[in-house]
XYZ file of C-alpha atoms in Angstrom:
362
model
C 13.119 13.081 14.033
C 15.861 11.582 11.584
C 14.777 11.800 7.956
C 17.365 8.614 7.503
C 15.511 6.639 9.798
C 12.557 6.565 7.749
C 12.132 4.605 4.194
C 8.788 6.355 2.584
C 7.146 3.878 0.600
C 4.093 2.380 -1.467
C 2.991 -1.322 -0.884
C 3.801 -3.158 -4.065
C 1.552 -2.562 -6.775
C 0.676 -4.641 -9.777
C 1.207 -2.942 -12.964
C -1.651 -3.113 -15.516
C -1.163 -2.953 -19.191
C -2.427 0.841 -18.595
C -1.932 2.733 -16.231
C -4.565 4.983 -14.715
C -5.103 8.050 -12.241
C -5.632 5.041 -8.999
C -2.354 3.816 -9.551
C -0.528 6.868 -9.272
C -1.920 8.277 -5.861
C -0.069 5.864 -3.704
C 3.497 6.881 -5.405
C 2.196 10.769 -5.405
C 1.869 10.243 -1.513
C 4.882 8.610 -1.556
C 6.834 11.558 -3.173
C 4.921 14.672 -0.850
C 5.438 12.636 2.685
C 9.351 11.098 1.538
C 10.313 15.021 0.692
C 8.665 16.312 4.042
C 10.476 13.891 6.244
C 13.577 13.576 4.522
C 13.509 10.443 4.593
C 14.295 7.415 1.644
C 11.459 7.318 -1.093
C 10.537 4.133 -2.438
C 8.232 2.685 -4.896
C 6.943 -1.203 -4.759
C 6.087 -3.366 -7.727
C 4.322 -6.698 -7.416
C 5.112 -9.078 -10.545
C 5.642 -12.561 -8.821
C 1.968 -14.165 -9.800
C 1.721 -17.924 -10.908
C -0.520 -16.793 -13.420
C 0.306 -13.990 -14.862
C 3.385 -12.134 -16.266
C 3.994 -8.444 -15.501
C 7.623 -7.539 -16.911
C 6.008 -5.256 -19.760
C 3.401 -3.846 -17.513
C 5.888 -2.910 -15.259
C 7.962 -0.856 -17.446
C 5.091 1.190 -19.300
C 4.292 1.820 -14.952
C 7.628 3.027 -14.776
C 7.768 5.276 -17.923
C 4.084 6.538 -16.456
C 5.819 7.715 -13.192
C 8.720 9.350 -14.960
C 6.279 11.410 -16.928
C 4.296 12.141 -13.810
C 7.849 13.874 -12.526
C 7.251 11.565 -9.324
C 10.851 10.854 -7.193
C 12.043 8.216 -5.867
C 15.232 7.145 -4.874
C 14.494 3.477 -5.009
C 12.232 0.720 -6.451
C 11.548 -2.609 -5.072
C 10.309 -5.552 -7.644
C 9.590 -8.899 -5.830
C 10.537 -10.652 -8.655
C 14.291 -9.528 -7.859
C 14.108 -10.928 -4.623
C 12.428 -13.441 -4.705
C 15.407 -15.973 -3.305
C 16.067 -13.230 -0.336
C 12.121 -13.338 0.495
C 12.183 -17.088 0.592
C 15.052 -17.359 2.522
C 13.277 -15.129 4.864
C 10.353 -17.079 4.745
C 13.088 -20.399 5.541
C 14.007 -18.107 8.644
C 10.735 -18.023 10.149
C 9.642 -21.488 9.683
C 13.028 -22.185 11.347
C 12.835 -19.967 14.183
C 9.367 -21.198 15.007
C 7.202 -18.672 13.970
C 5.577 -20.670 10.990
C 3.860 -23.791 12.036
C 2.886 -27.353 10.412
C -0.941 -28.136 11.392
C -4.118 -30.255 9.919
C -6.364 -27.486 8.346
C -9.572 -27.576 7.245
C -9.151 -25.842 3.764
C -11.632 -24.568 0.952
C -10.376 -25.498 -2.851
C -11.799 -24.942 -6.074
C -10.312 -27.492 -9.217
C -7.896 -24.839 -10.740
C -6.403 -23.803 -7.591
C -6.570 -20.684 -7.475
C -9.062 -20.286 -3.850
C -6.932 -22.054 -1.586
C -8.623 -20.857 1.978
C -9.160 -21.593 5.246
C -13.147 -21.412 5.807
C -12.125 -18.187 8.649
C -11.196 -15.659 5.314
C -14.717 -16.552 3.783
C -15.985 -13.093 2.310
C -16.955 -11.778 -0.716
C -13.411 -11.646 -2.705
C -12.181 -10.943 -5.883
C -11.440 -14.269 -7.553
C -14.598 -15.910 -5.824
C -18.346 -15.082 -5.583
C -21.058 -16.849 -3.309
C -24.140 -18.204 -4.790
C -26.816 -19.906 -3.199
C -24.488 -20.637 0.022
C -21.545 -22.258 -2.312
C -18.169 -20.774 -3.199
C -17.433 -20.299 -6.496
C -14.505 -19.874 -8.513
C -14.386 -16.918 -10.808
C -12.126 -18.167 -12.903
C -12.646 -22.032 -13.471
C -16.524 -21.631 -12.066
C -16.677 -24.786 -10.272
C -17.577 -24.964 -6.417
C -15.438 -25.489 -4.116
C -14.629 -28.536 -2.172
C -13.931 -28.705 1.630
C -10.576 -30.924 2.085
C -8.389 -30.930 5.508
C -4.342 -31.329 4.484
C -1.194 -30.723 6.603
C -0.445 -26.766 6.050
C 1.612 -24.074 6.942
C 0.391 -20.922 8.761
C 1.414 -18.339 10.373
C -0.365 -17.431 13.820
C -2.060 -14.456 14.640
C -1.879 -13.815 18.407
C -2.737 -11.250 20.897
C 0.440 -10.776 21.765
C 1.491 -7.765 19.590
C 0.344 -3.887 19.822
C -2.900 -3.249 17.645
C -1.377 -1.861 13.672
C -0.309 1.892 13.774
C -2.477 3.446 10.993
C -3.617 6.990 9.677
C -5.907 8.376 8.924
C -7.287 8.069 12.661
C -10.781 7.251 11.707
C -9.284 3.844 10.549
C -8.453 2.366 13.697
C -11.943 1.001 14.449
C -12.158 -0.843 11.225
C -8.715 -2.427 11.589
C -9.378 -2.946 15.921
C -12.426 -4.718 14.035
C -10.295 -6.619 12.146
C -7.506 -7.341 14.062
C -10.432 -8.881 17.232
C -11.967 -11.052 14.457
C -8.329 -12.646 13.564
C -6.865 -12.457 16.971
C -5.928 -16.093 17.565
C -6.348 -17.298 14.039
C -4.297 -18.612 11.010
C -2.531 -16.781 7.671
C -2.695 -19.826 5.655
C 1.494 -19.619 4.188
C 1.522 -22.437 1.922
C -0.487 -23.198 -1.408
C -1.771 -26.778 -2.777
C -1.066 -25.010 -6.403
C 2.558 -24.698 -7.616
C 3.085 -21.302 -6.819
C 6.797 -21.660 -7.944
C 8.273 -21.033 -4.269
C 8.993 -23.990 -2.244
C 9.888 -24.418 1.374
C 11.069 -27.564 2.317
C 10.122 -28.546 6.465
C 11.052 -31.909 8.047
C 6.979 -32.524 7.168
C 7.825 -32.291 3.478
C 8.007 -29.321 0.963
C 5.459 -26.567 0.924
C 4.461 -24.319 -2.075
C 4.379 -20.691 -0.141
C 1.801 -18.216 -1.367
C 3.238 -14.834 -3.306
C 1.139 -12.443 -1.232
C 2.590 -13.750 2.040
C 5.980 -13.810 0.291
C 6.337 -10.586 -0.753
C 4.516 -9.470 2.757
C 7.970 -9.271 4.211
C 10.024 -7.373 2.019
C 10.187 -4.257 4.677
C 12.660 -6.858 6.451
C 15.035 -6.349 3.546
C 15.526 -1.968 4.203
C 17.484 -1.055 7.270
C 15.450 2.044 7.878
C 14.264 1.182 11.346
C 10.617 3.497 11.078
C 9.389 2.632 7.207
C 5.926 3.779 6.111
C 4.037 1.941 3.664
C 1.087 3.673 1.540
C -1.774 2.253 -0.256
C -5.661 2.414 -0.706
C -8.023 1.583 2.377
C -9.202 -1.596 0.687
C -6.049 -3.172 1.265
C -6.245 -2.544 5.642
C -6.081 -6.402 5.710
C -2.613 -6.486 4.147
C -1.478 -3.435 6.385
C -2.879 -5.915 9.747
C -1.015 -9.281 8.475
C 2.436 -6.469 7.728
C 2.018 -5.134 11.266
C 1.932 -8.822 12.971
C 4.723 -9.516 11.077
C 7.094 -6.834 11.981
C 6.171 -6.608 15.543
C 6.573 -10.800 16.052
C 9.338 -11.164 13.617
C 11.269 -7.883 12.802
C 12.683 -5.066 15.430
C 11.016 -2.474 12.600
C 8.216 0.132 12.935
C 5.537 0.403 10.586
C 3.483 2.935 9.730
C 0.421 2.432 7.485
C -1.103 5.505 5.277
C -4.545 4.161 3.814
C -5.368 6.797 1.618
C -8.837 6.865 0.681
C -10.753 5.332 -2.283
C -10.985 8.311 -4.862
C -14.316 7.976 -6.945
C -13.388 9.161 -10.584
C -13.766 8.777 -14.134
C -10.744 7.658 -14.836
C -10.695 8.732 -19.238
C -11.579 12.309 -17.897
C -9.213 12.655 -14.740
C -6.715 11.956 -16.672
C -7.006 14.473 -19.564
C -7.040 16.552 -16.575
C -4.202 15.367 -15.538
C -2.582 16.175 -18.693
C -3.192 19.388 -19.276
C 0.098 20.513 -17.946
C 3.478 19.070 -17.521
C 5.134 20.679 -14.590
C 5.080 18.321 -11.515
C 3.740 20.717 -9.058
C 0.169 20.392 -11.514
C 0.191 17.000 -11.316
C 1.048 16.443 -7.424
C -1.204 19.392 -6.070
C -4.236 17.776 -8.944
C -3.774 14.814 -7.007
C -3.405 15.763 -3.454
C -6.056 18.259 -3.446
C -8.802 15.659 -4.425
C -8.361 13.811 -1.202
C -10.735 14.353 1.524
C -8.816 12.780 4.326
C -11.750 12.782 6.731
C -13.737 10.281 4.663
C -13.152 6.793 3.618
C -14.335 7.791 0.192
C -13.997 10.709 -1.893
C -15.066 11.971 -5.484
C -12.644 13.877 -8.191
C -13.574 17.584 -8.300
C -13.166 19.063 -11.356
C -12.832 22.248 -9.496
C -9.433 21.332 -8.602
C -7.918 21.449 -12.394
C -10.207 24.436 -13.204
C -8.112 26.588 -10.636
C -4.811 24.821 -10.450
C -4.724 25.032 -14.856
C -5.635 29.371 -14.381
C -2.688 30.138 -12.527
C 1.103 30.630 -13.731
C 3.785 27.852 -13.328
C 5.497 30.002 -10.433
C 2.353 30.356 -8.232
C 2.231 26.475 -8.998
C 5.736 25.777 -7.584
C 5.011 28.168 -5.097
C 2.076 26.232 -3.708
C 3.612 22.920 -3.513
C 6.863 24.489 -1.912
C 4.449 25.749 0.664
C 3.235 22.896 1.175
C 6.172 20.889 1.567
C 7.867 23.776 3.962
C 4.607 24.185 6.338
C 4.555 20.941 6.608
C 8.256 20.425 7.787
C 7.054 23.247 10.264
C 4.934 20.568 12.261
C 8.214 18.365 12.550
C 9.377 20.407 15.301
C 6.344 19.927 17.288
C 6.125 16.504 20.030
C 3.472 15.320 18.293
C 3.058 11.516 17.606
C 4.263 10.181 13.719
C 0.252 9.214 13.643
C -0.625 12.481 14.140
C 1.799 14.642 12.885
C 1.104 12.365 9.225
C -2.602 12.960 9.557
C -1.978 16.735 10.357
C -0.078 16.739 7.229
C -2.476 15.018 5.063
C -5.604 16.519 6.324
C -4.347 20.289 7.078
C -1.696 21.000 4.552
C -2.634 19.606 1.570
C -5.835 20.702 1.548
C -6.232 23.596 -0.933
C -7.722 26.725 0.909
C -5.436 26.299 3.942
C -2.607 25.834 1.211
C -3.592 28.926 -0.360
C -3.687 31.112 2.784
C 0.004 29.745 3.455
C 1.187 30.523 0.904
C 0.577 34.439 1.149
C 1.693 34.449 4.359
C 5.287 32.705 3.517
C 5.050 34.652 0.146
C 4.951 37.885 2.310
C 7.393 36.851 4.851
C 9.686 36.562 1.472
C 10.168 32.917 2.079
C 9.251 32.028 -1.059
């Protein structure tokens, strides 16, 4: 296993103007798994919205990180690539994997749901009341319209998404049978402020779909991409795309959704500086066996009693035990989930380090 070969990596996040405890699990993920394989670590930042702007967000994100101590070694903002994404974009409508057809579509009056009726559920900038979609933004109903579009097909013609933790594969089989043989809807009636421009007539393409390809721009030919398990729909429409339009592996880590008040976990995470605090703080409050887990106060009771060397000393452990497991045959699904689940969980961390403490490895 060839650390270069692998590019370590969140999905792009959108900044917020504060950044809390959710938003730095991904990147402390990122950091543990990118040092344990060697491989390149970067971090993703989603600022390309028609609506909003992010550029200030984005750098109080970025002074967050720094003063988490979390490495990288690169950063990816759509926004400064957003001409190599659309040309990318170009490429696939070009090489026939984007397609021109009549769809029925659900719109609201601002614009912002833009749907075919297929992705109906309950979503974040809609709500259903009394069997009509409503907009949560402009709060009108939406209107059923059918208008040349561009989509990208789903088919059955590419291997089901490669995804830990294991537990996760029913969900996304789920998913990927219920949109085997559908359509992504690609293009937008709204400006979006990307257009592609067919032999039908331009298109405005839709950000999320946009930036949805930027693993094609890394040459690391094996890249794993982390994020929460409420974003497994993402991960499914990423996989499709790489294995119909890339020769790239991916790898998906859902981590799972960490119940927490967030004012209290992070004074916790405050209390101390040094890096190993914050990254073992973090890692130990995953329970990777469950989809959802709560923040156990536990965890900073023990981890702020002990001296900054037995700190360092448990995260080296658990970096070095698991770089043990990379010598094994074991599949990247399993040897990530091994990782995850075995040696960043605190008690087996713990007895490891003794044992490497006493075998004057550390």
């Amino acid at each position: 296993m060839q650390g270069e070969d692998f590019l370590v990596s969140t999905l792009p996040i959108k900044p917020q103007k504060e950044t809390n405890i959710g938003m730095l699990l991904a990147p402390a993920i990122m950091d543990f798994i990118g040092s344990v394989l060697g491989a390149q670590k970067n971090i993703g930042f989603n600022i390309i919205h028609s609506y909003e702007h992010k550029d200030m967000e984005l750098d109080g994100y970025l002074n967050a990180i720094h003063e988490s101590k979390i490495e990288y070694d690169s950063i990816f903002v759509d926004k400064d690539h957003d001409f190599e994404l659309l040309e990318i974009v170009d490429k696939m409508y070009h090489d026939g994997f984007l397609k021109i057809k009549q769809k029925e579509k659900i719109r609201c009056d601002c614009g912002r749901v833009d749907m075919i009726p297929s992705s109906v559920n309950n979503g974040k900038i809609y709500r259903l009341e009394d069997g009509k979609i409503i907009c949560n933004y402009c709060n009108q109903a939406c209107s059923t319209y059918t208008e040349k579009s561009l989509v990208f097909e789903l088919t059955d013609e590419v291997n089901k998404p490669s995804i830990c933790p294991p537990y996760l594969k029913k969900e996304m089989n789920s998913f990927f049978q219920t949109f085997n043989n559908s359509d992504i809807l690609v293009s937008k009636n709204r400006d979006t402020g990307y257009v592609l421009d067919t032999l039908a007539g331009p298109f405005n393409i839709d950000v999320d779909f946009i930036w949805s390809n930027y693993f094609k721009l890394y040459d690391n030919p094996k890249q794993i991409y982390i994020a929460s398990n409420h974003q497994l729909f993402l991960m499914l429409l990423m996989s499709y795309l790489a294995e119909k339009t890339s020769n790239k592996e991916l790898l998906f880590i859902a981590n799972p959704y960490l119940d927490v008040d967030l004012k209290e976990a992070k004074r916790q995470y405050e209390l101390r500086a040094l890096k190993e605090y914050k990254q073992l703080l973090l890692l130990y409050n995953f329970r990777w066996q469950n989809k959802n887990c709560k923040w156990s106060s536990s965890n900073t009771t023990y981890l702020n009693n002990i001296s900054e060397t037995k700190l360092r000393n448990l995260y080296n452990t658990m970096i070095l035990s698991s770089k043990e497991l990379l010598q094994t045959d074991l599949p990247l699904e399993e040897l990530i989930f091994k990782i995850l689940n075995e040696k960043s969980n605190m008690q087996n961390n713990i007895k490891e380090m003794k044992k490497l403490y006493k075998a004057g490895r550390l």
